[in-house]
Short mmCIF file of N, CA and C in Angstrom, two decimals:
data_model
loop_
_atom_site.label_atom_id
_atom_site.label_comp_id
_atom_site.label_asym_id
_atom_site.label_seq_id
_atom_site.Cartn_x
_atom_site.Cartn_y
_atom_site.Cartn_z
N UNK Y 1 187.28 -164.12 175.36
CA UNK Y 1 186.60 -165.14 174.58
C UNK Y 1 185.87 -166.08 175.55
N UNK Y 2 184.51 -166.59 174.97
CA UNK Y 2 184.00 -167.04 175.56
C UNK Y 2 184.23 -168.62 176.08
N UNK Y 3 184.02 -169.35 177.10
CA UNK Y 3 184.63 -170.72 177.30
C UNK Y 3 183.48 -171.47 177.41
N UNK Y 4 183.74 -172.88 176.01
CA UNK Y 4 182.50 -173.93 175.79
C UNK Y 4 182.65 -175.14 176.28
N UNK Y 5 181.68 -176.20 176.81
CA UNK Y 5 182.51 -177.47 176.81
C UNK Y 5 181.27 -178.31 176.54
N UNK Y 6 181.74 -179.46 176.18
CA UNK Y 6 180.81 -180.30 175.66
C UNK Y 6 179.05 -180.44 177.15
N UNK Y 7 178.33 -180.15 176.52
CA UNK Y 7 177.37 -180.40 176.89
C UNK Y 7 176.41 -178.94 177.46
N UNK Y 8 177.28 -178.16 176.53
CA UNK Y 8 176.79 -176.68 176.96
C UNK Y 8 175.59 -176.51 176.11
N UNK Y 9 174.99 -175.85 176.47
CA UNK Y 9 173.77 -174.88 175.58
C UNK Y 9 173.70 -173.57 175.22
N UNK Y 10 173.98 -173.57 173.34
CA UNK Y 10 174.37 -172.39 172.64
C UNK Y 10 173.20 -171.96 172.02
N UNK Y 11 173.14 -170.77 171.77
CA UNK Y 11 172.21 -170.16 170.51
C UNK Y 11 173.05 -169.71 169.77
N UNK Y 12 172.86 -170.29 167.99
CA UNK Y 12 173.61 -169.86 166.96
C UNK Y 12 172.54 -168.64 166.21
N UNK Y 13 173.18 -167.62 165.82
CA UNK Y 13 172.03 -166.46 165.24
C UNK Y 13 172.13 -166.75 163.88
N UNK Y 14 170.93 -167.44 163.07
CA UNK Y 14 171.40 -167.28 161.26
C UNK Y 14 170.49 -166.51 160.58
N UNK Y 15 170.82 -165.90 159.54
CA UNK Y 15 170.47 -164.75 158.83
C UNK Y 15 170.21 -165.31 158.03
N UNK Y 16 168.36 -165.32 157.35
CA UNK Y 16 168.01 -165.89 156.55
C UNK Y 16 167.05 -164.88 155.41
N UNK Y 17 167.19 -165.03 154.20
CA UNK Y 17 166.22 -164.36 153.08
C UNK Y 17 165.12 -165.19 152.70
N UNK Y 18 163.84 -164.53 152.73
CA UNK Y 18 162.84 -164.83 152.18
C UNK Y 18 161.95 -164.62 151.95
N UNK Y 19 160.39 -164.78 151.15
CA UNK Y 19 159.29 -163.78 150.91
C UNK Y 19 158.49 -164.13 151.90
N UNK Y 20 158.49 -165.25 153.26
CA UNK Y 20 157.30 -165.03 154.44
C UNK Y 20 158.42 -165.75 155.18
N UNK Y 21 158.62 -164.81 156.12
CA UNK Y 21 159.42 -165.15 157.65
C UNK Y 21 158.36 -165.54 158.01
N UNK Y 22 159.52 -166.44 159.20
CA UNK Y 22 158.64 -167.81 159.94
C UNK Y 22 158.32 -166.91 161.20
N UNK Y 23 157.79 -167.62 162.62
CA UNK Y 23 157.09 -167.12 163.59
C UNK Y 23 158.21 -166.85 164.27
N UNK Y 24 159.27 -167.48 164.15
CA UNK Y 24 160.42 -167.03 165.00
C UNK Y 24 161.52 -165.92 164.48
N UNK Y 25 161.32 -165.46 163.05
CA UNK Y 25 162.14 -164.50 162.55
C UNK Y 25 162.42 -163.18 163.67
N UNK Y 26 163.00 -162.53 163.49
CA UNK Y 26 163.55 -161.67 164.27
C UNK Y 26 164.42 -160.39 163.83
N UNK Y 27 164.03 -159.19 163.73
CA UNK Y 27 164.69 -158.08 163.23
C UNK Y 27 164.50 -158.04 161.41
N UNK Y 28 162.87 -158.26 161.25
CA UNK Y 28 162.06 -158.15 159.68
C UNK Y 28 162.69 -157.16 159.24
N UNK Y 29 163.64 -157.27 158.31
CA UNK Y 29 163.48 -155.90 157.13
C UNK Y 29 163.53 -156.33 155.65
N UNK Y 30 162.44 -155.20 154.96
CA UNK Y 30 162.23 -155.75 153.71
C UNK Y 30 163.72 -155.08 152.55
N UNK Y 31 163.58 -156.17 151.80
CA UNK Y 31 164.69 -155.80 150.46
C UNK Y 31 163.97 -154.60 150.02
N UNK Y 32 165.49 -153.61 149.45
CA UNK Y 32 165.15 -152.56 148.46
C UNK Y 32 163.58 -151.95 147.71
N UNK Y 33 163.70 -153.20 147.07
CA UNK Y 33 162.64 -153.05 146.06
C UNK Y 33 161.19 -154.20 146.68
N UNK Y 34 161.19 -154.85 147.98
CA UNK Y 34 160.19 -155.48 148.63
C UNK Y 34 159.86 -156.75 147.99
N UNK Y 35 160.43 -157.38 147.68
CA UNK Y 35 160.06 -158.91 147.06
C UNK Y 35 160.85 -159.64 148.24
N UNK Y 36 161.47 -159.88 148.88
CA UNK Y 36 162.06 -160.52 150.08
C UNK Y 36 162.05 -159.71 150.93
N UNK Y 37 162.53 -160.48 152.21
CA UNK Y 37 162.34 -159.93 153.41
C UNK Y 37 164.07 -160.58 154.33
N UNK Y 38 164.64 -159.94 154.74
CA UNK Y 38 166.01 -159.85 155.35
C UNK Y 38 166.12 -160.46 156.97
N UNK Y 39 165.98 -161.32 157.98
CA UNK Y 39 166.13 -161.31 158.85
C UNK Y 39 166.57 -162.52 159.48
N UNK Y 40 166.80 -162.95 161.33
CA UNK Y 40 167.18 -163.56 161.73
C UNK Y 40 166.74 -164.56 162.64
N UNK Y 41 167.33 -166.14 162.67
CA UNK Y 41 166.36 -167.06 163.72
C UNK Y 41 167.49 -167.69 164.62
N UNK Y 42 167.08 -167.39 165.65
CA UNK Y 42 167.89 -167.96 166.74
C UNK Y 42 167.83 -169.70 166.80
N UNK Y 43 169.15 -170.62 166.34
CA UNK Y 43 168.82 -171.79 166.44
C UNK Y 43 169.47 -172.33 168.00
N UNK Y 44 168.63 -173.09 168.51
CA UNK Y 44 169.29 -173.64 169.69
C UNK Y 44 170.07 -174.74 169.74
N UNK Y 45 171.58 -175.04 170.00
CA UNK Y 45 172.31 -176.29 169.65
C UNK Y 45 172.86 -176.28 170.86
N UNK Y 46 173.22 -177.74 171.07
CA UNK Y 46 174.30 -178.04 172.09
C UNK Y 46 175.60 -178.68 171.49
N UNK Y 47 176.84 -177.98 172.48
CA UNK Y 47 178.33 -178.37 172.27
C UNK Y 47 178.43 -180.17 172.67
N UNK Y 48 178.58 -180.52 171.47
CA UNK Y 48 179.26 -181.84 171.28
C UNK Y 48 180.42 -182.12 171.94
N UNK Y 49 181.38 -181.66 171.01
CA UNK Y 49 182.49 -181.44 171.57
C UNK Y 49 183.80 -179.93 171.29
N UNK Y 50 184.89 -179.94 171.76
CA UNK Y 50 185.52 -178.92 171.77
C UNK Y 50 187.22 -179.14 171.67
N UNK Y 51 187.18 -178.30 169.86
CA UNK Y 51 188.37 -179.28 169.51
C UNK Y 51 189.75 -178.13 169.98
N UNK Y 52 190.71 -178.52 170.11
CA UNK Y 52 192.31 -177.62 170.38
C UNK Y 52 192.41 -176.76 169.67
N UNK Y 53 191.88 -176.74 168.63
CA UNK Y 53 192.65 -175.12 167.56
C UNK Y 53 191.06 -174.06 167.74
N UNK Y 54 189.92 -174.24 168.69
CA UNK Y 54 188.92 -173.53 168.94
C UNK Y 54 187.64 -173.93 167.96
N UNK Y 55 187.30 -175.01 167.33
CA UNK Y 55 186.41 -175.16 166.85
C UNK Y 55 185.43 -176.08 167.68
N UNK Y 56 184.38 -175.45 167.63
CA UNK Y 56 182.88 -176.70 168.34
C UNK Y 56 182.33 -177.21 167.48
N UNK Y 57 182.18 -178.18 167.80
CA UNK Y 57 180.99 -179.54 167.05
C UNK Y 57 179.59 -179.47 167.85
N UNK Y 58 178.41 -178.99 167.17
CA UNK Y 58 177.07 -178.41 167.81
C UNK Y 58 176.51 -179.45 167.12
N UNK Y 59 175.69 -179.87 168.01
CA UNK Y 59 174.37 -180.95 167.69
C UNK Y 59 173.19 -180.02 167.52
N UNK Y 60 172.23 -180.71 166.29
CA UNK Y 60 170.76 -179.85 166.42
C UNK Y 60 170.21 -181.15 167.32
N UNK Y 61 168.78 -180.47 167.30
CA UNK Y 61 167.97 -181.19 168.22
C UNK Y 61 167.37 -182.68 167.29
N UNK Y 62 167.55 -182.89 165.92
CA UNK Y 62 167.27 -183.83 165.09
C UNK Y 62 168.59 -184.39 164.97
N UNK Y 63 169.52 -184.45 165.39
CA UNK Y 63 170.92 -185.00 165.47
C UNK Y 63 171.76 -184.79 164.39
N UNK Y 64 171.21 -183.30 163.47
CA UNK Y 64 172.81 -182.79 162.77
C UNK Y 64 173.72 -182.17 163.22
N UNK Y 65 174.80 -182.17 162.74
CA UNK Y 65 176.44 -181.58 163.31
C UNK Y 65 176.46 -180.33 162.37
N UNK Y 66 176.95 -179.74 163.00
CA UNK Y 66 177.74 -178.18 163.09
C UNK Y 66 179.00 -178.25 163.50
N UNK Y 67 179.69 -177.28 162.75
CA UNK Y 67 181.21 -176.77 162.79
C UNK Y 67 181.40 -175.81 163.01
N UNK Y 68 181.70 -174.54 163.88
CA UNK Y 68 181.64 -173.45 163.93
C UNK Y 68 182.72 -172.83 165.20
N UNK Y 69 183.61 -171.80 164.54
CA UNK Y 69 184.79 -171.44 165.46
C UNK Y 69 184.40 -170.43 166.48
N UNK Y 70 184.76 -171.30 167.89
CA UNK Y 70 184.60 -170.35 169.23
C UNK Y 70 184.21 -168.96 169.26
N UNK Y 71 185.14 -168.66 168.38
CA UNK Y 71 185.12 -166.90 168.67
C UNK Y 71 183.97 -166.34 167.49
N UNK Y 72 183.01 -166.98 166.63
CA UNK Y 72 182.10 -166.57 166.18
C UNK Y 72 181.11 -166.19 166.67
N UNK Y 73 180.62 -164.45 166.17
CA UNK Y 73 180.31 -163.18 166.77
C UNK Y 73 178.57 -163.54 166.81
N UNK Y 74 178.10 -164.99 165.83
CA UNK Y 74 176.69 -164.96 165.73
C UNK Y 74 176.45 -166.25 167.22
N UNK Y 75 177.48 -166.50 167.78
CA UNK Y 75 177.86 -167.61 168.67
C UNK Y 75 177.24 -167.27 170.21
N UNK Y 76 176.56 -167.33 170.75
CA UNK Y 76 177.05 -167.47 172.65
C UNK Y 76 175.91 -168.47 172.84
N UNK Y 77 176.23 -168.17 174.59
CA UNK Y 77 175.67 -169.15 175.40
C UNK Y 77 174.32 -168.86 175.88
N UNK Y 78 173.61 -169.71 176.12
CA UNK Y 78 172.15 -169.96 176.10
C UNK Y 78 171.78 -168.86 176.99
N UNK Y 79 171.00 -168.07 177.54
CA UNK Y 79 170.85 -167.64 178.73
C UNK Y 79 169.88 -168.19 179.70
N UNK Y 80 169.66 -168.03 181.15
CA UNK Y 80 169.19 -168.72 182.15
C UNK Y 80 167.67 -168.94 181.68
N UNK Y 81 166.73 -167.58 181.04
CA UNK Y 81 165.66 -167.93 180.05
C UNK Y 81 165.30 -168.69 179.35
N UNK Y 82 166.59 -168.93 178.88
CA UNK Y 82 166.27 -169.38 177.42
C UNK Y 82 166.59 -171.43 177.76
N UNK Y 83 167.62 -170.94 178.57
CA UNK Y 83 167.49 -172.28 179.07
C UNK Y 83 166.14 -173.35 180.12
N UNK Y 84 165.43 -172.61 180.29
CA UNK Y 84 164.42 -172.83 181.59
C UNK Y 84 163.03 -173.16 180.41
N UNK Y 85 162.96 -171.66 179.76
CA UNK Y 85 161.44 -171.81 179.02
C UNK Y 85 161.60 -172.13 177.87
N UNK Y 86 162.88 -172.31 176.75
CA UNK Y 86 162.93 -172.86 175.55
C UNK Y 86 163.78 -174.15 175.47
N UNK Y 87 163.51 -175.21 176.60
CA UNK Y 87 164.28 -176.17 177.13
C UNK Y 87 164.16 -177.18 175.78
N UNK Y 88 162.75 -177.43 175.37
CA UNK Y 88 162.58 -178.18 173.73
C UNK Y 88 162.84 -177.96 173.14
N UNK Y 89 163.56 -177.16 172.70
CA UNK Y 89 163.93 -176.81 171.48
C UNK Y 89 165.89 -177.01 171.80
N UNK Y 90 166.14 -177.63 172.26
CA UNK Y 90 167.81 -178.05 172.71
C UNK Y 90 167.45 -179.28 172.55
N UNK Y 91 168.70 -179.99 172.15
CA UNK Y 91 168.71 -181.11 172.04
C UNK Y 91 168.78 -182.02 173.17
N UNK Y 92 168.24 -183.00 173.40
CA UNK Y 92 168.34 -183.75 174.57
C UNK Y 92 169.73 -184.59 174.62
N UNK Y 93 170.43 -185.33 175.90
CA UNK Y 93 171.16 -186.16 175.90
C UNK Y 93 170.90 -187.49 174.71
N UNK Y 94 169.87 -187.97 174.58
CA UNK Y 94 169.35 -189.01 173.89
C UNK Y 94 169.89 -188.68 172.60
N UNK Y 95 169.66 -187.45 172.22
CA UNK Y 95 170.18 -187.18 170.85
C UNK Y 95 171.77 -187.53 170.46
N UNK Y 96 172.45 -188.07 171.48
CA UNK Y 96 173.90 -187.56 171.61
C UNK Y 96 174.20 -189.68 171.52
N UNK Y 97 173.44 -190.14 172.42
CA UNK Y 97 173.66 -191.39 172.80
C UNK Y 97 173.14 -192.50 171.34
N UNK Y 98 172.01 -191.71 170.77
CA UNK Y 98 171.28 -192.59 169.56
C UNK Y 98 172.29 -192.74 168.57
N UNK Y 99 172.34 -191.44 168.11
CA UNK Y 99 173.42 -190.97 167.16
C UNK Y 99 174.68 -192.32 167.17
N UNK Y 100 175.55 -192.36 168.14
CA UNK Y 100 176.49 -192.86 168.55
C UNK Y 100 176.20 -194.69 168.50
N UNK Y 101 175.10 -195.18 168.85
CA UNK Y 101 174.46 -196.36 169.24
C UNK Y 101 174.21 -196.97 167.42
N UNK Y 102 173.63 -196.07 166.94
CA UNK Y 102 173.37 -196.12 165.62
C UNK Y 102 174.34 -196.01 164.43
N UNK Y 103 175.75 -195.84 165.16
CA UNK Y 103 176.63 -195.86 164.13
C UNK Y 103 176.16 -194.38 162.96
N UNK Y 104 175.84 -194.07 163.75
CA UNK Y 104 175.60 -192.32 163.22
C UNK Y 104 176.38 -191.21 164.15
N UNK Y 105 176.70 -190.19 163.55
CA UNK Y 105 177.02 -188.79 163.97
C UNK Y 105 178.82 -189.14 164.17
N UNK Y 106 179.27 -189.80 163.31
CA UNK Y 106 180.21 -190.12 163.68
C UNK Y 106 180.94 -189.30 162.33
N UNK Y 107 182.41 -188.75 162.37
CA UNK Y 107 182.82 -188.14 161.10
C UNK Y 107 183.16 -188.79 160.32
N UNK Y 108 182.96 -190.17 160.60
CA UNK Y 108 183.57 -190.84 158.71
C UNK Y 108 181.94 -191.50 158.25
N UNK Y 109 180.79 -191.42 159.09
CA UNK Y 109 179.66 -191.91 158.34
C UNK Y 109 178.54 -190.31 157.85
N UNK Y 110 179.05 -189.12 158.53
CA UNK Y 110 178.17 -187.94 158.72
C UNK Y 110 179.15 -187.13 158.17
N UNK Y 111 178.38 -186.19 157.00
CA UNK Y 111 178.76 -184.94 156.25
C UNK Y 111 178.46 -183.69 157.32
N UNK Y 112 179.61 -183.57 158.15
CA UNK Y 112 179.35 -182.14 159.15
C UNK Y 112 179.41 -180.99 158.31
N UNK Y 113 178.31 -179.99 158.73
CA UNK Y 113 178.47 -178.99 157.99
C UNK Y 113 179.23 -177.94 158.59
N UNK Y 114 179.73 -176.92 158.25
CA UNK Y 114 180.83 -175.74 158.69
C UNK Y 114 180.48 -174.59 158.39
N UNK Y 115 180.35 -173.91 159.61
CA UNK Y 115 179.32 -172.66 159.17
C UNK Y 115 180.70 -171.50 159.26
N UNK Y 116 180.67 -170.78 158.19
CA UNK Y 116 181.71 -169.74 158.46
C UNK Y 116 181.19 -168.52 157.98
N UNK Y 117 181.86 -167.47 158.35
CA UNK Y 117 181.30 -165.85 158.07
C UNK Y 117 181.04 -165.18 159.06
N UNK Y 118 180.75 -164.10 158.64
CA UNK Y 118 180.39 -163.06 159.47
C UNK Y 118 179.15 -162.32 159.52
N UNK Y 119 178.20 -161.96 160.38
CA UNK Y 119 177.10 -161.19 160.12
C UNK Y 119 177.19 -160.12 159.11
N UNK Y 120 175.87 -160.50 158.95
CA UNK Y 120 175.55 -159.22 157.45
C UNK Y 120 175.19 -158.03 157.77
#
């Protein structure tokens, strides 16, 4: 299993349906009967923090929270690429400090969301 710690840089893979994938979709396939289209967008988040029973708290780059357990298979770590030439699209430190300053991103003022499942 892989080892996270706060201030790492993850790509989460989510599997999204719809009738026009975006520029970043990835692995297009059309439904059955072709009225949607089946595929996936790599989101870039950074580890917040890293709780004892294996769950991470992921920041987006607009300062929402994520819930999502370690050992999730749509889960890893950024690679040296992805870290270098898709550096904007990660959230900055600032995102981490505002949040906090603002009496935001905190769990009794912010609805964290919890991503669970398994690839389709």
């Amino acid at each position: 299993m892989a080892q996270f710690h706060p201030g790492d840089y993850v790509v989460f893979r989510i599997t999204k349906f719809s009738t026009e994938p975006g520029p970043r979709a990835q692995d297009v396939r059309p439904a059955p009967y072709g009225e949607t289209y089946n595929y996936y967008v790599d989101k870039y988040w950074t580890v917040r923090s890293v709780s004892p029973d294996g769950t991470l708290q992921l920041v987006t780059r607009r300062g929402k929270q994520h819930q999502v357990a370690m050992n999730d298979p749509r889960l890893r770590h950024a690679t040296l690429f992805e870290k270098w030439f898709k550096a904007d699209r990660f959230p900055t430190k600032d995102t981490f400090s505002q949040g906090s300053q603002n009496g935001m991103n905190t769990p009794d003022t912010t609805r964290v969301a919890q991503i669970s499942g398994g690839m389709r």
